[in-house]
């Protein structure tokens, strides 16, 4: 009997896709909004550029720290839960076997087949079987703090570079218009690519990200204008 390789489904890319899109989106929106807000206060071009660079560095570090702390907490919870499950397997193997059998019966298998499946999996990898089928912990969802922190910081930085490049190249008289235009176009493309990669509808994804991002830049522009007149 020949076995076909497992199918590749889009759901496997959701975790890293979410982190990458969120980081890049935040990088573009926060840095562009910061630049627009400061530029609206009529400060010098050098100060605007310096503010944008500071926003990139602080934002990337904030994203990395927040993601690391959050995912580390998830990892700690997963490890503690697996440790508890390992103890239960050693102290009450029969009960855990019955629990696994009940899980498979609940999914539609009859008792005989469910017991056979539980028998095989308990011998092959008891903790792995309970982790996946009882606790919902798998290789697809397992927490990886350092990977998550690095991905968030890098994706944020990549996004934040776009409005910074515009700030450095565009004349000061067109700075706000240039930053806003490039930011919104980039965000629309990013939202469309994310929706396509996730097999979702493209237009709603593009509309959501552009509308909320435009609102963020509009609000910061108002704040900058108000404080610039003081």
mmCIF file of N, CA and C in Angstrom, residues 94-211:
data_model
loop_
_atom_site.group_PDB
_atom_site.id
_atom_site.type_symbol
_atom_site.label_atom_id
_atom_site.label_comp_id
_atom_site.label_asym_id
_atom_site.label_seq_id
_atom_site.Cartn_x
_atom_site.Cartn_y
_atom_site.Cartn_z
ATOM 1 N N UNK A 94 -5.253 3.719 33.039
ATOM 2 C CA UNK A 94 -6.525 3.150 32.610
ATOM 3 C C UNK A 94 -7.580 4.233 32.419
ATOM 4 N N UNK A 95 -7.629 5.142 33.378
ATOM 5 C CA UNK A 95 -8.599 6.229 33.274
ATOM 6 C C UNK A 95 -8.331 7.120 32.075
ATOM 7 N N UNK A 96 -7.069 7.410 31.803
ATOM 8 C CA UNK A 96 -6.710 8.237 30.655
ATOM 9 C C UNK A 96 -7.028 7.507 29.347
ATOM 10 N N UNK A 97 -6.852 6.203 29.348
ATOM 11 C CA UNK A 97 -7.201 5.399 28.173
ATOM 12 C C UNK A 97 -8.701 5.494 27.909
ATOM 13 N N UNK A 98 -9.503 5.388 28.953
ATOM 14 C CA UNK A 98 -10.957 5.494 28.811
ATOM 15 C C UNK A 98 -11.362 6.891 28.339
ATOM 16 N N UNK A 99 -10.647 7.878 28.840
ATOM 17 C CA UNK A 99 -10.937 9.254 28.441
ATOM 18 C C UNK A 99 -10.675 9.450 26.953
ATOM 19 N N UNK A 100 -9.570 8.903 26.467
ATOM 20 C CA UNK A 100 -9.247 9.013 25.047
ATOM 21 C C UNK A 100 -10.265 8.257 24.198
ATOM 22 N N UNK A 101 -10.672 7.096 24.663
ATOM 23 C CA UNK A 101 -11.700 6.327 23.951
ATOM 24 C C UNK A 101 -12.993 7.118 23.849
ATOM 25 N N UNK A 102 -13.375 7.761 24.943
ATOM 26 C CA UNK A 102 -14.609 8.564 24.952
ATOM 27 C C UNK A 102 -14.532 9.731 23.976
ATOM 28 N N UNK A 103 -13.344 10.306 23.847
ATOM 29 C CA UNK A 103 -13.165 11.423 22.904
ATOM 30 C C UNK A 103 -13.441 10.962 21.479
ATOM 31 N N UNK A 104 -12.911 9.794 21.110
ATOM 32 C CA UNK A 104 -13.093 9.290 19.753
ATOM 33 C C UNK A 104 -14.535 8.834 19.520
ATOM 34 N N UNK A 105 -15.184 8.329 20.558
ATOM 35 C CA UNK A 105 -16.600 7.972 20.430
ATOM 36 C C UNK A 105 -17.439 9.229 20.214
ATOM 37 N N UNK A 106 -17.078 10.289 20.906
ATOM 38 C CA UNK A 106 -17.794 11.560 20.748
ATOM 39 C C UNK A 106 -17.646 12.102 19.330
ATOM 40 N N UNK A 107 -16.559 11.747 18.672
ATOM 41 C CA UNK A 107 -16.337 12.203 17.296
ATOM 42 C C UNK A 107 -17.024 11.316 16.266
ATOM 43 N N UNK A 108 -17.647 10.240 16.719
ATOM 44 C CA UNK A 108 -18.435 9.435 15.787
ATOM 45 C C UNK A 108 -18.028 7.989 15.641
ATOM 46 N N UNK A 109 -16.953 7.564 16.291
ATOM 47 C CA UNK A 109 -16.538 6.168 16.185
ATOM 48 C C UNK A 109 -17.332 5.310 17.161
ATOM 49 N N UNK A 110 -17.551 4.050 16.759
ATOM 50 C CA UNK A 110 -18.198 3.153 17.719
ATOM 51 C C UNK A 110 -17.174 2.740 18.776
ATOM 52 N N UNK A 111 -17.663 2.106 19.851
ATOM 53 C CA UNK A 111 -16.802 1.805 20.985
ATOM 54 C C UNK A 111 -15.610 0.934 20.599
ATOM 55 N N UNK A 112 -15.861 -0.085 19.811
ATOM 56 C CA UNK A 112 -14.786 -1.017 19.455
ATOM 57 C C UNK A 112 -13.667 -0.326 18.693
ATOM 58 N N UNK A 113 -14.054 0.449 17.689
ATOM 59 C CA UNK A 113 -13.048 1.140 16.886
ATOM 60 C C UNK A 113 -12.358 2.231 17.702
ATOM 61 N N UNK A 114 -13.131 2.964 18.503
ATOM 62 C CA UNK A 114 -12.556 4.023 19.331
ATOM 63 C C UNK A 114 -11.528 3.453 20.298
ATOM 64 N N UNK A 115 -11.827 2.286 20.864
ATOM 65 C CA UNK A 115 -10.902 1.642 21.795
ATOM 66 C C UNK A 115 -9.641 1.177 21.073
ATOM 67 N N UNK A 116 -9.798 0.664 19.863
ATOM 68 C CA UNK A 116 -8.646 0.227 19.093
ATOM 69 C C UNK A 116 -7.722 1.409 18.769
ATOM 70 N N UNK A 117 -8.320 2.524 18.372
ATOM 71 C CA UNK A 117 -7.532 3.725 18.074
ATOM 72 C C UNK A 117 -6.807 4.192 19.332
ATOM 73 N N UNK A 118 -7.526 4.234 20.445
ATOM 74 C CA UNK A 118 -6.917 4.652 21.709
ATOM 75 C C UNK A 118 -5.783 3.717 22.104
ATOM 76 N N UNK A 119 -5.993 2.415 21.912
ATOM 77 C CA UNK A 119 -4.946 1.430 22.217
ATOM 78 C C UNK A 119 -3.667 1.731 21.444
ATOM 79 N N UNK A 120 -3.825 1.927 20.146
ATOM 80 C CA UNK A 120 -2.664 2.163 19.287
ATOM 81 C C UNK A 120 -1.935 3.450 19.675
ATOM 82 N N UNK A 121 -2.707 4.513 19.889
ATOM 83 C CA UNK A 121 -2.088 5.798 20.178
ATOM 84 C C UNK A 121 -1.455 5.829 21.569
ATOM 85 N N UNK A 122 -2.057 5.131 22.517
ATOM 86 C CA UNK A 122 -1.488 5.075 23.863
ATOM 87 C C UNK A 122 -0.130 4.363 23.847
ATOM 88 N N UNK A 123 0.014 3.392 22.964
ATOM 89 C CA UNK A 123 1.280 2.683 22.843
ATOM 90 C C UNK A 123 2.298 3.523 22.066
ATOM 91 N N UNK A 124 1.821 4.153 21.004
ATOM 92 C CA UNK A 124 2.721 4.908 20.132
ATOM 93 C C UNK A 124 3.217 6.192 20.790
ATOM 94 N N UNK A 125 2.292 7.020 21.278
ATOM 95 C CA UNK A 125 2.657 8.298 21.909
ATOM 96 C C UNK A 125 1.476 8.769 22.749
ATOM 97 N N UNK A 126 1.419 8.275 23.972
ATOM 98 C CA UNK A 126 0.270 8.568 24.823
ATOM 99 C C UNK A 126 0.139 10.067 25.113
ATOM 100 N N UNK A 127 1.240 10.700 25.495
ATOM 101 C CA UNK A 127 1.180 12.124 25.818
ATOM 102 C C UNK A 127 0.837 12.963 24.597
ATOM 103 N N UNK A 128 1.416 12.603 23.442
ATOM 104 C CA UNK A 128 1.113 13.326 22.215
ATOM 105 C C UNK A 128 -0.350 13.206 21.834
ATOM 106 N N UNK A 129 -0.921 12.025 22.004
ATOM 107 C CA UNK A 129 -2.329 11.808 21.672
ATOM 108 C C UNK A 129 -3.238 12.639 22.567
ATOM 109 N N UNK A 130 -2.955 12.638 23.866
ATOM 110 C CA UNK A 130 -3.771 13.424 24.795
ATOM 111 C C UNK A 130 -3.557 14.926 24.596
ATOM 112 N N UNK A 131 -2.320 15.316 24.284
ATOM 113 C CA UNK A 131 -2.046 16.732 24.050
ATOM 114 C C UNK A 131 -2.871 17.248 22.874
ATOM 115 N N UNK A 132 -2.917 16.464 21.822
ATOM 116 C CA UNK A 132 -3.623 16.904 20.617
ATOM 117 C C UNK A 132 -5.134 16.762 20.743
ATOM 118 N N UNK A 133 -5.601 15.587 21.182
ATOM 119 C CA UNK A 133 -7.040 15.305 21.133
ATOM 120 C C UNK A 133 -7.794 15.728 22.384
ATOM 121 N N UNK A 134 -7.115 15.808 23.519
ATOM 122 C CA UNK A 134 -7.776 16.237 24.751
ATOM 123 C C UNK A 134 -7.533 17.713 25.046
ATOM 124 N N UNK A 135 -6.281 18.149 24.874
ATOM 125 C CA UNK A 135 -5.900 19.510 25.257
ATOM 126 C C UNK A 135 -5.874 20.483 24.085
ATOM 127 N N UNK A 136 -5.843 19.968 22.865
ATOM 128 C CA UNK A 136 -5.815 20.841 21.695
ATOM 129 C C UNK A 136 -4.457 21.453 21.423
ATOM 130 N N UNK A 137 -3.399 20.832 21.914
ATOM 131 C CA UNK A 137 -2.035 21.324 21.694
ATOM 132 C C UNK A 137 -1.376 20.486 20.610
ATOM 133 N N UNK A 138 -0.940 21.140 19.537
ATOM 134 C CA UNK A 138 -0.293 20.428 18.437
ATOM 135 C C UNK A 138 0.896 21.232 17.946
ATOM 136 N N UNK A 139 1.661 20.640 17.016
ATOM 137 C CA UNK A 139 2.804 21.352 16.434
ATOM 138 C C UNK A 139 2.362 22.614 15.714
ATOM 139 N N UNK A 140 1.126 22.616 15.229
ATOM 140 C CA UNK A 140 0.617 23.769 14.490
ATOM 141 C C UNK A 140 0.354 24.954 15.401
ATOM 142 N N UNK A 141 -0.065 24.685 16.641
ATOM 143 C CA UNK A 141 -0.468 25.763 17.541
ATOM 144 C C UNK A 141 0.489 26.011 18.695
ATOM 145 N N UNK A 142 1.512 25.182 18.838
ATOM 146 C CA UNK A 142 2.385 25.301 19.995
ATOM 147 C C UNK A 142 3.083 26.654 20.022
ATOM 148 N N UNK A 143 3.234 27.201 21.227
ATOM 149 C CA UNK A 143 3.795 28.542 21.382
ATOM 150 C C UNK A 143 5.309 28.538 21.196
ATOM 151 N N UNK A 144 5.802 29.524 20.418
ATOM 152 C CA UNK A 144 7.244 29.696 20.210
ATOM 153 C C UNK A 144 7.588 31.168 20.439
ATOM 154 N N UNK A 145 7.902 31.555 21.674
ATOM 155 C CA UNK A 145 8.081 32.972 22.036
ATOM 156 C C UNK A 145 9.131 33.715 21.218
ATOM 157 N N UNK A 146 10.337 33.161 21.099
ATOM 158 C CA UNK A 146 11.400 33.858 20.380
ATOM 159 C C UNK A 146 11.066 34.038 18.909
ATOM 160 N N UNK A 147 10.498 32.995 18.310
ATOM 161 C CA UNK A 147 10.120 33.084 16.907
ATOM 162 C C UNK A 147 9.048 34.143 16.710
ATOM 163 N N UNK A 148 8.076 34.176 17.604
ATOM 164 C CA UNK A 148 6.996 35.155 17.499
ATOM 165 C C UNK A 148 7.524 36.574 17.688
ATOM 166 N N UNK A 149 8.422 36.762 18.664
ATOM 167 C CA UNK A 149 8.973 38.089 18.925
ATOM 168 C C UNK A 149 9.793 38.591 17.739
ATOM 169 N N UNK A 150 10.637 37.729 17.188
ATOM 170 C CA UNK A 150 11.471 38.113 16.052
ATOM 171 C C UNK A 150 10.628 38.431 14.823
ATOM 172 N N UNK A 151 9.611 37.603 14.581
ATOM 173 C CA UNK A 151 8.739 37.824 13.421
ATOM 174 C C UNK A 151 7.995 39.151 13.540
ATOM 175 N N UNK A 152 7.515 39.453 14.726
ATOM 176 C CA UNK A 152 6.772 40.697 14.929
ATOM 177 C C UNK A 152 7.673 41.915 14.769
ATOM 178 N N UNK A 153 8.875 41.843 15.357
ATOM 179 C CA UNK A 153 9.798 42.967 15.250
ATOM 180 C C UNK A 153 10.229 43.214 13.805
ATOM 181 N N UNK A 154 10.535 42.139 13.096
ATOM 182 C CA UNK A 154 10.985 42.269 11.699
ATOM 183 C C UNK A 154 9.871 42.787 10.798
ATOM 184 N N UNK A 155 8.671 42.227 10.956
ATOM 185 C CA UNK A 155 7.564 42.658 10.103
ATOM 186 C C UNK A 155 7.185 44.109 10.395
ATOM 187 N N UNK A 156 7.232 44.512 11.678
ATOM 188 C CA UNK A 156 6.961 45.907 12.022
ATOM 189 C C UNK A 156 7.985 46.824 11.371
ATOM 190 N N UNK A 157 9.259 46.442 11.452
ATOM 191 C CA UNK A 157 10.329 47.267 10.891
ATOM 192 C C UNK A 157 10.196 47.419 9.383
ATOM 193 N N UNK A 158 9.854 46.314 8.716
ATOM 194 C CA UNK A 158 9.668 46.373 7.261
ATOM 195 C C UNK A 158 8.543 47.336 6.907
ATOM 196 N N UNK A 159 7.448 47.266 7.657
ATOM 197 C CA UNK A 159 6.334 48.178 7.403
ATOM 198 C C UNK A 159 6.699 49.614 7.696
ATOM 199 N N UNK A 160 7.415 49.843 8.798
ATOM 200 C CA UNK A 160 7.754 51.207 9.209
ATOM 201 C C UNK A 160 8.747 51.875 8.266
ATOM 202 N N UNK A 161 9.550 51.088 7.561
ATOM 203 C CA UNK A 161 10.542 51.656 6.642
ATOM 204 C C UNK A 161 9.873 52.414 5.491
ATOM 205 N N UNK A 162 8.713 51.950 5.061
ATOM 206 C CA UNK A 162 8.048 52.568 3.905
ATOM 207 C C UNK A 162 7.768 54.064 4.114
ATOM 208 N N UNK A 163 7.054 54.466 5.168
ATOM 209 C CA UNK A 163 6.839 55.908 5.349
ATOM 210 C C UNK A 163 8.120 56.666 5.650
ATOM 211 N N UNK A 164 9.119 56.005 6.216
ATOM 212 C CA UNK A 164 10.389 56.667 6.472
ATOM 213 C C UNK A 164 11.120 57.003 5.175
ATOM 214 N N UNK A 165 11.080 56.072 4.239
ATOM 215 C CA UNK A 165 11.710 56.311 2.934
ATOM 216 C C UNK A 165 11.030 57.479 2.234
ATOM 217 N N UNK A 166 9.715 57.508 2.286
ATOM 218 C CA UNK A 166 8.972 58.618 1.680
ATOM 219 C C UNK A 166 9.362 59.928 2.353
ATOM 220 N N UNK A 167 9.462 59.931 3.673
ATOM 221 C CA UNK A 167 9.828 61.140 4.421
ATOM 222 C C UNK A 167 11.208 61.644 4.011
ATOM 223 N N UNK A 168 12.112 60.730 3.762
ATOM 224 C CA UNK A 168 13.481 61.122 3.404
ATOM 225 C C UNK A 168 13.577 61.639 1.973
ATOM 226 N N UNK A 169 12.696 61.166 1.087
ATOM 227 C CA UNK A 169 12.827 61.493 -0.335
ATOM 228 C C UNK A 169 11.884 62.579 -0.833
ATOM 229 N N UNK A 170 10.705 62.667 -0.259
ATOM 230 C CA UNK A 170 9.696 63.606 -0.766
ATOM 231 C C UNK A 170 9.955 65.010 -0.227
ATOM 232 N N UNK A 171 9.792 66.046 -1.051
ATOM 233 C CA UNK A 171 9.953 67.431 -0.589
ATOM 234 C C UNK A 171 8.998 67.744 0.560
ATOM 235 N N UNK A 172 9.421 68.628 1.438
ATOM 236 C CA UNK A 172 8.645 68.925 2.645
ATOM 237 C C UNK A 172 7.247 69.436 2.326
ATOM 238 N N UNK A 173 7.097 70.160 1.214
ATOM 239 C CA UNK A 173 5.784 70.713 0.871
ATOM 240 C C UNK A 173 4.770 69.627 0.522
ATOM 241 N N UNK A 174 5.239 68.453 0.107
ATOM 242 C CA UNK A 174 4.353 67.346 -0.253
ATOM 243 C C UNK A 174 4.487 66.160 0.704
ATOM 244 N N UNK A 175 5.104 66.421 1.839
ATOM 245 C CA UNK A 175 5.432 65.326 2.750
ATOM 246 C C UNK A 175 4.194 64.588 3.254
ATOM 247 N N UNK A 176 3.235 65.317 3.772
ATOM 248 C CA UNK A 176 2.041 64.677 4.349
ATOM 249 C C UNK A 176 1.278 63.906 3.283
ATOM 250 N N UNK A 177 1.069 64.531 2.132
ATOM 251 C CA UNK A 177 0.330 63.860 1.053
ATOM 252 C C UNK A 177 1.061 62.602 0.592
ATOM 253 N N UNK A 178 2.399 62.714 0.479
ATOM 254 C CA UNK A 178 3.181 61.574 0.023
ATOM 255 C C UNK A 178 3.139 60.419 1.001
ATOM 256 N N UNK A 179 3.308 60.712 2.283
ATOM 257 C CA UNK A 179 3.291 59.661 3.300
ATOM 258 C C UNK A 179 1.924 58.987 3.365
ATOM 259 N N UNK A 180 0.873 59.782 3.368
ATOM 260 C CA UNK A 180 -0.481 59.224 3.441
ATOM 261 C C UNK A 180 -0.776 58.349 2.225
ATOM 262 N N UNK A 181 -0.424 58.830 1.041
ATOM 263 C CA UNK A 181 -0.714 58.081 -0.188
ATOM 264 C C UNK A 181 0.021 56.751 -0.219
ATOM 265 N N UNK A 182 1.325 56.784 0.054
ATOM 266 C CA UNK A 182 2.118 55.554 0.028
ATOM 267 C C UNK A 182 1.645 54.591 1.112
ATOM 268 N N UNK A 183 1.331 55.121 2.282
ATOM 269 C CA UNK A 183 0.888 54.272 3.385
ATOM 270 C C UNK A 183 -0.419 53.564 3.027
ATOM 271 N N UNK A 184 -1.379 54.305 2.501
ATOM 272 C CA UNK A 184 -2.673 53.704 2.184
ATOM 273 C C UNK A 184 -2.575 52.695 1.045
ATOM 274 N N UNK A 185 -1.781 53.002 0.043
ATOM 275 C CA UNK A 185 -1.601 52.050 -1.059
ATOM 276 C C UNK A 185 -0.921 50.779 -0.558
ATOM 277 N N UNK A 186 0.129 50.955 0.265
ATOM 278 C CA UNK A 186 0.844 49.797 0.808
ATOM 279 C C UNK A 186 -0.076 48.951 1.682
ATOM 280 N N UNK A 187 -0.879 49.600 2.501
ATOM 281 C CA UNK A 187 -1.795 48.880 3.379
ATOM 282 C C UNK A 187 -2.868 48.146 2.584
ATOM 283 N N UNK A 188 -3.338 48.774 1.510
ATOM 284 C CA UNK A 188 -4.335 48.115 0.663
ATOM 285 C C UNK A 188 -3.760 46.861 0.019
ATOM 286 N N UNK A 189 -2.518 46.973 -0.474
ATOM 287 C CA UNK A 189 -1.858 45.813 -1.077
ATOM 288 C C UNK A 189 -1.643 44.722 -0.026
ATOM 289 N N UNK A 190 -1.192 45.134 1.154
ATOM 290 C CA UNK A 190 -0.952 44.183 2.236
ATOM 291 C C UNK A 190 -2.238 43.471 2.640
ATOM 292 N N UNK A 191 -3.319 44.237 2.764
ATOM 293 C CA UNK A 191 -4.600 43.636 3.117
ATOM 294 C C UNK A 191 -5.101 42.682 2.056
ATOM 295 N N UNK A 192 -4.895 43.039 0.786
ATOM 296 C CA UNK A 192 -5.301 42.159 -0.309
ATOM 297 C C UNK A 192 -4.506 40.870 -0.357
ATOM 298 N N UNK A 193 -3.184 40.980 -0.166
ATOM 299 C CA UNK A 193 -2.336 39.787 -0.173
ATOM 300 C C UNK A 193 -2.664 38.857 0.997
ATOM 301 N N UNK A 194 -2.922 39.454 2.154
ATOM 302 C CA UNK A 194 -3.263 38.650 3.331
ATOM 303 C C UNK A 194 -4.580 37.917 3.116
ATOM 304 N N UNK A 195 -5.549 38.623 2.540
ATOM 305 C CA UNK A 195 -6.847 37.993 2.284
ATOM 306 C C UNK A 195 -6.715 36.874 1.257
ATOM 307 N N UNK A 196 -5.917 37.105 0.215
ATOM 308 C CA UNK A 196 -5.725 36.079 -0.813
ATOM 309 C C UNK A 196 -5.006 34.864 -0.254
ATOM 310 N N UNK A 197 -3.980 35.099 0.572
ATOM 311 C CA UNK A 197 -3.240 33.986 1.162
ATOM 312 C C UNK A 197 -4.117 33.149 2.078
ATOM 313 N N UNK A 198 -5.076 33.807 2.730
ATOM 314 C CA UNK A 198 -5.981 33.096 3.613
ATOM 315 C C UNK A 198 -7.249 32.635 2.941
ATOM 316 N N UNK A 199 -7.317 32.766 1.610
ATOM 317 C CA UNK A 199 -8.487 32.353 0.816
ATOM 318 C C UNK A 199 -9.751 33.085 1.240
ATOM 319 N N UNK A 200 -9.592 34.335 1.697
ATOM 320 C CA UNK A 200 -10.742 35.149 2.088
ATOM 321 C C UNK A 200 -11.056 36.146 0.967
ATOM 322 N N UNK A 201 -12.167 36.857 1.101
ATOM 323 C CA UNK A 201 -12.531 37.860 0.105
ATOM 324 C C UNK A 201 -11.573 39.035 0.200
ATOM 325 N N UNK A 202 -11.069 39.466 -0.947
ATOM 326 C CA UNK A 202 -10.030 40.490 -0.978
ATOM 327 C C UNK A 202 -10.569 41.874 -0.647
ATOM 328 N N UNK A 203 -11.702 42.258 -1.239
ATOM 329 C CA UNK A 203 -12.202 43.626 -1.064
ATOM 330 C C UNK A 203 -12.479 43.990 0.394
ATOM 331 N N UNK A 204 -13.173 43.144 1.169
ATOM 332 C CA UNK A 204 -13.394 43.507 2.580
ATOM 333 C C UNK A 204 -12.096 43.691 3.352
ATOM 334 N N UNK A 205 -11.094 42.845 3.067
ATOM 335 C CA UNK A 205 -9.815 42.980 3.741
ATOM 336 C C UNK A 205 -9.135 44.296 3.413
ATOM 337 N N UNK A 206 -9.171 44.678 2.141
ATOM 338 C CA UNK A 206 -8.576 45.945 1.714
ATOM 339 C C UNK A 206 -9.326 47.122 2.318
ATOM 340 N N UNK A 207 -10.656 47.042 2.315
ATOM 341 C CA UNK A 207 -11.479 48.142 2.823
ATOM 342 C C UNK A 207 -11.256 48.366 4.311
ATOM 343 N N UNK A 208 -11.199 47.286 5.080
ATOM 344 C CA UNK A 208 -11.011 47.413 6.529
ATOM 345 C C UNK A 208 -9.709 48.127 6.861
ATOM 346 N N UNK A 209 -8.629 47.652 6.272
ATOM 347 C CA UNK A 209 -7.325 48.187 6.645
ATOM 348 C C UNK A 209 -7.147 49.629 6.180
ATOM 349 N N UNK A 210 -7.654 49.979 5.006
ATOM 350 C CA UNK A 210 -7.476 51.344 4.509
ATOM 351 C C UNK A 210 -8.337 52.348 5.272
ATOM 352 N N UNK A 211 -9.558 51.979 5.590
ATOM 353 C CA UNK A 211 -10.444 52.901 6.296
ATOM 354 C C UNK A 211 -9.925 53.210 7.699
#
